[in-house]
Short mmCIF file of C-alpha atoms in Angstrom, two decimals:
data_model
loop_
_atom_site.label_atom_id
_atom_site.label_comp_id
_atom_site.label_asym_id
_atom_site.label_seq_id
_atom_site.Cartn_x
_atom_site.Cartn_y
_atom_site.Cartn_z
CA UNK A 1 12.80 -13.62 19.93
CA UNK A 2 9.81 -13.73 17.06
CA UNK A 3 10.20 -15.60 13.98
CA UNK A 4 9.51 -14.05 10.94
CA UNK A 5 8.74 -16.04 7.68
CA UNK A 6 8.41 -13.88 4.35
CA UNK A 7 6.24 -15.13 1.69
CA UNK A 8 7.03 -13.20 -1.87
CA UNK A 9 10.96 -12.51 -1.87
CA UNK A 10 10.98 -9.80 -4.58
CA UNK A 11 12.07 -6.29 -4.13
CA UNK A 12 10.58 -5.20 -0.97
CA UNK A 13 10.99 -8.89 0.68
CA UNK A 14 14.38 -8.21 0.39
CA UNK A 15 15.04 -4.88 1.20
CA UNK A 16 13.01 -5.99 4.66
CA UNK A 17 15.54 -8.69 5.38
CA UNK A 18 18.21 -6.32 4.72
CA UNK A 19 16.85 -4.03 7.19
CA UNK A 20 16.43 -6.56 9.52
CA UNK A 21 19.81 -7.88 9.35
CA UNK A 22 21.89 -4.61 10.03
CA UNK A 23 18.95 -3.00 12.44
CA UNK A 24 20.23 -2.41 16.18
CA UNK A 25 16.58 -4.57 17.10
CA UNK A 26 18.26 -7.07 14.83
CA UNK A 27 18.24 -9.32 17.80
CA UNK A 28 14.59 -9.57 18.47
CA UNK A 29 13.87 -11.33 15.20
CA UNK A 30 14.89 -14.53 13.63
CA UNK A 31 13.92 -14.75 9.76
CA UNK A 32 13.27 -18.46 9.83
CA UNK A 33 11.26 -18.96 6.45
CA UNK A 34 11.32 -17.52 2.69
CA UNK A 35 9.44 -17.97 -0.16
CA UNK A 36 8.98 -17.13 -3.61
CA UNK A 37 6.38 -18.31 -5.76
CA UNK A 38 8.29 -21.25 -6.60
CA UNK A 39 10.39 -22.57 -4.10
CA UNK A 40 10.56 -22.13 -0.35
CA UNK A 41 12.89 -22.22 2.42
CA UNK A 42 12.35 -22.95 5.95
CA UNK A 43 14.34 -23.43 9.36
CA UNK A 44 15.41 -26.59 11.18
CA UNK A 45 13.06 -28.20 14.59
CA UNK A 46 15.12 -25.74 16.80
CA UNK A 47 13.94 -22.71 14.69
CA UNK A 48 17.55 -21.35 14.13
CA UNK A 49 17.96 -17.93 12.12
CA UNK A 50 18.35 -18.90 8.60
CA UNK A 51 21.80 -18.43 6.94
CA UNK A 52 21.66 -14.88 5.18
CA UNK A 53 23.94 -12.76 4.56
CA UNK A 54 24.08 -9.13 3.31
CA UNK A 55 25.07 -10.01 -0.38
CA UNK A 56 22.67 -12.89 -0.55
CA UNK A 57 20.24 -12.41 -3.70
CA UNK A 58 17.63 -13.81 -1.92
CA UNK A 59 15.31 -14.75 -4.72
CA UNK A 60 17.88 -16.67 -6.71
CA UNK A 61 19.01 -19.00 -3.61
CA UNK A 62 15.90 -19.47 -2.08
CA UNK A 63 14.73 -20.92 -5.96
CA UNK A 64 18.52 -22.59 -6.07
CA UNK A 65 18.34 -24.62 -3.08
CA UNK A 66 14.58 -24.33 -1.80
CA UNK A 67 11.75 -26.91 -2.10
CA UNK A 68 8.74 -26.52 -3.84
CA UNK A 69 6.83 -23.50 -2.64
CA UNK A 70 3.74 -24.69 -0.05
CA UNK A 71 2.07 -22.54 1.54
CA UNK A 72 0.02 -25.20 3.94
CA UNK A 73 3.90 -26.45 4.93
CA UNK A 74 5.20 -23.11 5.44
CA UNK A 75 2.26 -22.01 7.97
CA UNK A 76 2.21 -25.22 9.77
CA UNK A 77 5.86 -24.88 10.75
CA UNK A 78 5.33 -21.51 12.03
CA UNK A 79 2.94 -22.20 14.06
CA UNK A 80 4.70 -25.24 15.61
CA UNK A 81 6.99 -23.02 17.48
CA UNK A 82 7.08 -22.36 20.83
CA UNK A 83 7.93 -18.86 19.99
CA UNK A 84 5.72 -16.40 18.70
CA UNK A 85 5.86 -16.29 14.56
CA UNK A 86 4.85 -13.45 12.58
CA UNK A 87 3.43 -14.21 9.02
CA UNK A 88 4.94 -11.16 6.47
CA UNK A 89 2.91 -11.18 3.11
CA UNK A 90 4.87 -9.50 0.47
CA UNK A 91 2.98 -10.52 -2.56
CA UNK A 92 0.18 -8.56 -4.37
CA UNK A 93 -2.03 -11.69 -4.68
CA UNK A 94 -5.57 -11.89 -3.79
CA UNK A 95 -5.39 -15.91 -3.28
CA UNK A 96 -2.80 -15.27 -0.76
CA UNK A 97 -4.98 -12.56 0.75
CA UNK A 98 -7.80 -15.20 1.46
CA UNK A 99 -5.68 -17.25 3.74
CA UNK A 100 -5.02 -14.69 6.17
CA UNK A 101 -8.06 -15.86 8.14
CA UNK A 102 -6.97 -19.32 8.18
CA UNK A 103 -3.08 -17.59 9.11
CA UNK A 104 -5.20 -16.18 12.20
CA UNK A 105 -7.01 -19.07 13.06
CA UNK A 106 -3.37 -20.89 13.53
CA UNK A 107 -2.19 -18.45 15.83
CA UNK A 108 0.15 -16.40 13.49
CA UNK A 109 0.36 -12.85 13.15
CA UNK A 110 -0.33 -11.05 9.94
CA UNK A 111 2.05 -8.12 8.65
CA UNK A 112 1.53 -6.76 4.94
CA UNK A 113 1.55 -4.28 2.14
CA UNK A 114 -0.82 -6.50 0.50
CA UNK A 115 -3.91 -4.08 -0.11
CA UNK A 116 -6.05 -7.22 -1.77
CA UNK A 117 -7.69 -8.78 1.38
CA UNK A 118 -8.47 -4.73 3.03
CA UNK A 119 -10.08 -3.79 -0.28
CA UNK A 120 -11.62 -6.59 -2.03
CA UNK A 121 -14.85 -8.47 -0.35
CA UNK A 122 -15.92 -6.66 2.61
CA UNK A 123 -16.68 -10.36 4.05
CA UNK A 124 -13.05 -10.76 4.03
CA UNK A 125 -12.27 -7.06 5.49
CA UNK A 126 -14.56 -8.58 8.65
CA UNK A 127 -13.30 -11.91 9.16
CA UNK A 128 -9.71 -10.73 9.51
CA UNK A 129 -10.87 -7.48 11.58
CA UNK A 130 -12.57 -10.29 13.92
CA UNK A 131 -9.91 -12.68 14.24
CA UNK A 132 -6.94 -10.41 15.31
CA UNK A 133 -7.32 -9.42 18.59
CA UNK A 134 -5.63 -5.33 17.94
CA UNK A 135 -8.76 -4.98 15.30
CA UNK A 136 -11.35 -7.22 16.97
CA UNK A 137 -14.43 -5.90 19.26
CA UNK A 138 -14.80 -8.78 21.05
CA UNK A 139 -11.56 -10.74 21.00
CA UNK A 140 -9.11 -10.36 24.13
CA UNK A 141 -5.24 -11.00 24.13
CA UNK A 142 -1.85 -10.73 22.68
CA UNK A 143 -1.88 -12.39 19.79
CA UNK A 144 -2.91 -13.08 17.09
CA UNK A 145 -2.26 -9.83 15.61
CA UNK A 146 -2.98 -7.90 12.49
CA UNK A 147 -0.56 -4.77 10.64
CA UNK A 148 -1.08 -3.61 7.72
CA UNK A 149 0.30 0.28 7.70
CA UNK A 150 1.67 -0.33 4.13
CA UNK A 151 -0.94 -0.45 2.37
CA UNK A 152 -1.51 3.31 2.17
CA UNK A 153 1.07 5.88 2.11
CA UNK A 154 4.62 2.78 2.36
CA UNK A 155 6.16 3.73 5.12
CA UNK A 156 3.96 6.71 5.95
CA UNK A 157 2.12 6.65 9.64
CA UNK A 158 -1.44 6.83 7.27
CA UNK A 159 -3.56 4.15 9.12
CA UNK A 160 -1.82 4.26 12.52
CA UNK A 161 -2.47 8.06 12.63
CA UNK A 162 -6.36 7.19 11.72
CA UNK A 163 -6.54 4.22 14.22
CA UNK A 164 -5.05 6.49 16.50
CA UNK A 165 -7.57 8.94 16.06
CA UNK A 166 -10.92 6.54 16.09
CA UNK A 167 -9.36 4.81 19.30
CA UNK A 168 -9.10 8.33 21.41
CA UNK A 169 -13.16 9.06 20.14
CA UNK A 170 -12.34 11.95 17.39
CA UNK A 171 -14.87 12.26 14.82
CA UNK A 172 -13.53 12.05 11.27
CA UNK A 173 -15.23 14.21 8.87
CA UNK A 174 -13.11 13.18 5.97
CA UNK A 175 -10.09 11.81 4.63
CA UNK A 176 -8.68 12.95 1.02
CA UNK A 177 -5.27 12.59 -0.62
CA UNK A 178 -3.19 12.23 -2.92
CA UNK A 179 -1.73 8.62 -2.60
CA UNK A 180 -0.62 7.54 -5.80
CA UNK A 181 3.54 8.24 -6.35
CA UNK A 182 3.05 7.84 -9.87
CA UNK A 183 -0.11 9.84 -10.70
CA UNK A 184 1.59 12.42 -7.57
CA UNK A 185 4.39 12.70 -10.01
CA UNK A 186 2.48 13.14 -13.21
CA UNK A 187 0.33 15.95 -12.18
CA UNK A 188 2.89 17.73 -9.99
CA UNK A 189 4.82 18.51 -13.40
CA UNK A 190 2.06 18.70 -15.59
CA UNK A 191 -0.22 21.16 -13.98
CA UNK A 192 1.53 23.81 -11.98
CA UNK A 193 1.18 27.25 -11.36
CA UNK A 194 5.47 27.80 -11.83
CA UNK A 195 6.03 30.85 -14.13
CA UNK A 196 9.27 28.89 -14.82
CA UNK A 197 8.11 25.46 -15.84
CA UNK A 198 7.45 25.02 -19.55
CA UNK A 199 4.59 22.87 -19.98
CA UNK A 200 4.97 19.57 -21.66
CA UNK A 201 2.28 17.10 -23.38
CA UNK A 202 0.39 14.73 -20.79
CA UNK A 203 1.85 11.55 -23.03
CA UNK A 204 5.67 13.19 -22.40
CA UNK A 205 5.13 13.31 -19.13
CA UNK A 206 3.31 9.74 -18.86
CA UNK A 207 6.22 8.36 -20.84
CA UNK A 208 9.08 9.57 -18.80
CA UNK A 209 7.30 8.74 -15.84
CA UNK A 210 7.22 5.19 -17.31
CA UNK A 211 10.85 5.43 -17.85
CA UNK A 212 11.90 6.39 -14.53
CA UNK A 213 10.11 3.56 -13.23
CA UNK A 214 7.56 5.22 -11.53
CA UNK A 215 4.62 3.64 -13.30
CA UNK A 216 3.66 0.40 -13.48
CA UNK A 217 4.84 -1.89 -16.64
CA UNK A 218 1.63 -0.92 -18.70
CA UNK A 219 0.56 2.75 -17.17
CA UNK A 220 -3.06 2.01 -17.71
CA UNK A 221 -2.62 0.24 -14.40
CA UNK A 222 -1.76 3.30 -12.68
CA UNK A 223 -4.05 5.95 -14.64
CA UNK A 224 -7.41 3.73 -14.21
CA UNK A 225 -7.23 5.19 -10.76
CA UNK A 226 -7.83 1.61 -9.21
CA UNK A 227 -5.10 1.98 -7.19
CA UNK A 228 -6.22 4.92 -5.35
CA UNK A 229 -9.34 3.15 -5.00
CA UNK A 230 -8.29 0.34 -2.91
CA UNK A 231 -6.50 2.72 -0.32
CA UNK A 232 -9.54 4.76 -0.25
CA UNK A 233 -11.58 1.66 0.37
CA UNK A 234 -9.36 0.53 3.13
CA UNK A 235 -8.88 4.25 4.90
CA UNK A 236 -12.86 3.85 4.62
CA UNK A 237 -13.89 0.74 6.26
CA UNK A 238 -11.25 1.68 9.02
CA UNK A 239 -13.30 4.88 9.26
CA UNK A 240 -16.36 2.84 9.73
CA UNK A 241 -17.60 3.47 6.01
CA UNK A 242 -18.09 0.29 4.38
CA UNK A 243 -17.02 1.16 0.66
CA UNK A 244 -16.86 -1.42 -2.06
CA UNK A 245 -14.97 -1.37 -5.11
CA UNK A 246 -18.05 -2.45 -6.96
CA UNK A 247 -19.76 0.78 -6.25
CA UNK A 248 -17.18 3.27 -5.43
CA UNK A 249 -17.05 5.95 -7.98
CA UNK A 250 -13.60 6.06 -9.81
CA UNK A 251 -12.53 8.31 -12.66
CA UNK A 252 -10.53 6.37 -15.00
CA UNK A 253 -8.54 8.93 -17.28
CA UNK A 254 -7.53 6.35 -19.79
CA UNK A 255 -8.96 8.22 -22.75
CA UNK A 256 -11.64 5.68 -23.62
CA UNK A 257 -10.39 4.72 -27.02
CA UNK A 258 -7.33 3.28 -25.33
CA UNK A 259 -9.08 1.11 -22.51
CA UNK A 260 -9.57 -1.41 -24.72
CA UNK A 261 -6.44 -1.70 -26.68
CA UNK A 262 -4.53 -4.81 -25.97
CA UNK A 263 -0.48 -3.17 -26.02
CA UNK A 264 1.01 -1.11 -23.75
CA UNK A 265 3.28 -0.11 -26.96
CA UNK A 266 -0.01 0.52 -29.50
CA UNK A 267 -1.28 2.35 -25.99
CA UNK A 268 1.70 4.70 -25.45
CA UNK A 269 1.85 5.55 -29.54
CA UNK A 270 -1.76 6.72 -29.26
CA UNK A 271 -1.54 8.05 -25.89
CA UNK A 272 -0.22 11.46 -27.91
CA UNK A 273 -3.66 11.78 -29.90
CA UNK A 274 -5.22 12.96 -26.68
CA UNK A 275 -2.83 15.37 -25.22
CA UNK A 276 -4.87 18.40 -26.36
CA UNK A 277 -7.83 16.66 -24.35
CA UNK A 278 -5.47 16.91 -21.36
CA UNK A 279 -4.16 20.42 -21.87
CA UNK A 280 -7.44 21.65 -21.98
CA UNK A 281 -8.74 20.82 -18.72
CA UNK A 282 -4.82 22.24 -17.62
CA UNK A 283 -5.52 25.56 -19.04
CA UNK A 284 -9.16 25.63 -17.85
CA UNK A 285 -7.33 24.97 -13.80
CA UNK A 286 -4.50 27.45 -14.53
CA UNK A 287 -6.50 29.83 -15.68
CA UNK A 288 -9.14 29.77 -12.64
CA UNK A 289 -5.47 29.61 -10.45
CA UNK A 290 -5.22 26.48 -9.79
CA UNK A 291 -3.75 23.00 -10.41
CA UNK A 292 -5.37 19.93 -11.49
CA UNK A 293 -4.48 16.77 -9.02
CA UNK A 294 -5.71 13.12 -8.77
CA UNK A 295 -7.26 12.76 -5.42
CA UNK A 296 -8.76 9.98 -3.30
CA UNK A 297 -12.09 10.90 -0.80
CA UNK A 298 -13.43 9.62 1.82
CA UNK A 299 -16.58 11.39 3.23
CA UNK A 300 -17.32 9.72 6.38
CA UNK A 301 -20.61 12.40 6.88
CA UNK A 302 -21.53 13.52 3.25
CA UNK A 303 -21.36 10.52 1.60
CA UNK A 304 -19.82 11.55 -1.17
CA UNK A 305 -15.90 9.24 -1.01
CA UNK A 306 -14.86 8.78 -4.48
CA UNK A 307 -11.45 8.92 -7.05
CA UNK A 308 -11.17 11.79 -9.29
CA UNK A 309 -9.29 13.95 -11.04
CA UNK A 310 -9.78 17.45 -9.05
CA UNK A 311 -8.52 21.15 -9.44
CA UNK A 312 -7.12 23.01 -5.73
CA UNK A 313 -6.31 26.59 -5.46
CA UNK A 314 -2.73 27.59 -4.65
CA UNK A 315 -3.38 28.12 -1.11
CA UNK A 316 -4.20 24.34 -0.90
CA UNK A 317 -1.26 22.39 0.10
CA UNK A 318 -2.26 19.34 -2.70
CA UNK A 319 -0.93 22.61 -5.18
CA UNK A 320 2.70 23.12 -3.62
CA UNK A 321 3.37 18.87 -3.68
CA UNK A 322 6.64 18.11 -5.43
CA UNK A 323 7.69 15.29 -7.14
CA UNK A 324 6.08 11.85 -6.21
CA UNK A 325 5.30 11.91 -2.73
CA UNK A 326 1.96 11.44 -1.32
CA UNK A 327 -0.03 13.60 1.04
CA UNK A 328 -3.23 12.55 3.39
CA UNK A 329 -5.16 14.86 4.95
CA UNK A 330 -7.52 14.32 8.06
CA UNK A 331 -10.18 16.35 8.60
CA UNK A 332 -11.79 15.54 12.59
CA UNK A 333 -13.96 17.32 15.24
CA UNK A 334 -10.85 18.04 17.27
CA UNK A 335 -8.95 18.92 14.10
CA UNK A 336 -11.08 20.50 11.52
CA UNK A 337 -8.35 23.06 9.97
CA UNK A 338 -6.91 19.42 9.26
CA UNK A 339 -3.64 17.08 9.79
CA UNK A 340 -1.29 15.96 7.00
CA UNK A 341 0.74 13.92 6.63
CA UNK A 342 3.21 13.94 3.64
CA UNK A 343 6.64 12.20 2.21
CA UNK A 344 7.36 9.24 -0.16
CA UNK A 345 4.42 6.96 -0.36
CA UNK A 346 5.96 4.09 -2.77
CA UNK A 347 9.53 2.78 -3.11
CA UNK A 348 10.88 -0.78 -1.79
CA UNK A 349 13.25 0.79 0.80
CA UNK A 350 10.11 2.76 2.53
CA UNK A 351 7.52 0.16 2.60
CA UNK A 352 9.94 -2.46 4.00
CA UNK A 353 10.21 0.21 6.34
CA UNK A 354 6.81 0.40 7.03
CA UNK A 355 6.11 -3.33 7.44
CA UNK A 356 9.37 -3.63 9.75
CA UNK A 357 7.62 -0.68 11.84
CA UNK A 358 4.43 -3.19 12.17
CA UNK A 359 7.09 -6.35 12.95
CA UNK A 360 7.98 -3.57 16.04
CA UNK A 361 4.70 -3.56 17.06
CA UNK A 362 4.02 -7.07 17.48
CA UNK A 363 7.15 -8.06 18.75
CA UNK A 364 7.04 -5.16 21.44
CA UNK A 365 3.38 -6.52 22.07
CA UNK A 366 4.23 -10.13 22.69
CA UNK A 367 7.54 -9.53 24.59
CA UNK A 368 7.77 -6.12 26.30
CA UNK A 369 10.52 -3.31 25.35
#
């Protein structure tokens, strides 16, 4: 069996250990450590499966009755065992990001939707590509290994499909998408070419989008188009195009006026101001046929990768995309009419998925089927 210790118990920690407990491969894993950023949890000597059960809330007992969180502790007695242990990063923090090489170094494996140490300093990207012996050029083994499939698209096959493809010597020409849920969502509704749908104002839609939970607590966060930017700087580098955030070009469609204000309330009140801003560039699509969308670029050979709010034709399939799911197209040598991949790209239940799709990898790697 492989140990797994989860650091960041929120939503998607614990939808993974709930997936884990009542999967049929259920057996090959022993969760063995939790934290949150408080308190911890961790196994006896013998490694034994920690307690858990179905109706656990896993954040409140693991601050009820864990020590104080450590992170130096936590990897130390993972790497102790005899076993192989498998390091899941469920936070969104850069600081936790920037011990992944030091996770490596200690013979751990790496699994995470974390998109901070892919995205951020390219120094980092390296190190970590170096270390694990799946990414590394020169490194030769079965562990220590690196997964990080969430990061783009959840639980969508985004970055196995492009390692895939670099492995068996295609040529990718490009990679664009749509990889935001929430901006997939707000664009879907607002700018269609439906003779049915009755268009609304771009702050309506932002606001119900908020409601549903689709956006993040202060939409700004989502709109800025950073996001999108750190996927397309991670399906980049894996590409072999070393993009930086720094220098990437990103369309932020935060009205300007509201970029600066310090409430998400005073935001959302003013957010209405500009809807005829938005409605114009609508009409302008609709009336050339086509829809407006939020797209991410990578152009391995033009040199042109970028964020930006776009307009496709009908017969593009970025027009017929419903609701909030994402879709990534790859353009290659072998495949240049394109292959896409589509479905939900955000959600707690799909990107545990996803990272329990990695655990699969590694386990199956270290132990056989």
């Amino acid at each position: 069996m492989v140990n797994v210790g989860i650091v960041g118990i929120g939503l998607v920690g614990s939808e993974l250990v709930s997936q884990l407990l009542r999967s049929s491969c259920s057996q090959s894993f022993k969760v063995v450590g939790l934290t949150t950023s408080q308190k911890m949890v961790v196994s006896d000597a013998e490694y034994k499966p920690l307690s858990i059960t179905k109706e656990d809330n896993l954040r409140s007992t693991v601050n009820a009755t864990g020590i104080n969180t450590d992170l130096t502790q936590f990897v130390d007695y993972l790497s102790k065992s005899k076993e192989h242990s498998i390091i899941v990063d469920c936070t969104a923090s850069g600081e936790v990001a920037n011990l992944y090489p030091s996770w490596l170094r200690a013979g751990l494996s790496v699994v995470t939707p974390n998109k901070k140490a892919f995205s951020s300093s390219i120094e980092l990207f390296k190190e970590i590509q170096d270390l694990a012996v799946n990414t590394s050029k020169t490194k030769h083994g079965r562990t220590p290994l690196i997964y990080h499939e969430t990061t783009v698209g959840a639980g969508l096959p985004v970055l196995s499909t492009l390692t895939d493809m670099i492995k068996t010597g295609d040529e990718i020409i490009k990679i664009e998408g749509i990889v935001s849920g929430t901006l997939s969502y707000l664009f879907n509704n607002f700018s269609t070419l439906s003779s049915t749908a009755t268009p609304k104002p771009f702050s309506e839609m932002v606001n119900v989008a908020k409601e549903l939970g689709y956006t993040e607590p202060d939409p700004r966060d989502d709109l800025n188009g950073m996001d999108v930017a750190r996927k397309v700087t991670i399906c980049g580098r894996l590409a072999g195009v070393e993009l930086d955030l720094s220098t990437l070009p990103v369309e932020n469609i935060v009205p300007e006026a509201l970029q600066s204000i310090k409430s998400t309330d005073e935001f959302m009140s003013k957010l209405p101001e500009f809807d005829e801003h938005f409605s114009k560039l609508n009409s302008e699509a609709l009336s050339e046929g086509q829809v407006l969308r939020y797209v991410g670029l990578v152009d391995v050979q033009g040199g042109q990768s970028g964020v930006k709010l776009a307009k496709y034709p009908a017969s593009h399939p970025f027009a017929s995309l419903q609701g909030s799911d994402n879709m990534i197209k790859f353009t290659t040598k072998n495949c240049p009419n394109g292959v896409i991949i589509q479905g939900a790209g955000a959600g707690a239940a799909v990107t545990a998925y996803g990272i329990f799709t990695d655990l699969l990898k590694v386990q199956e790697r270290v132990e056989g089927f």
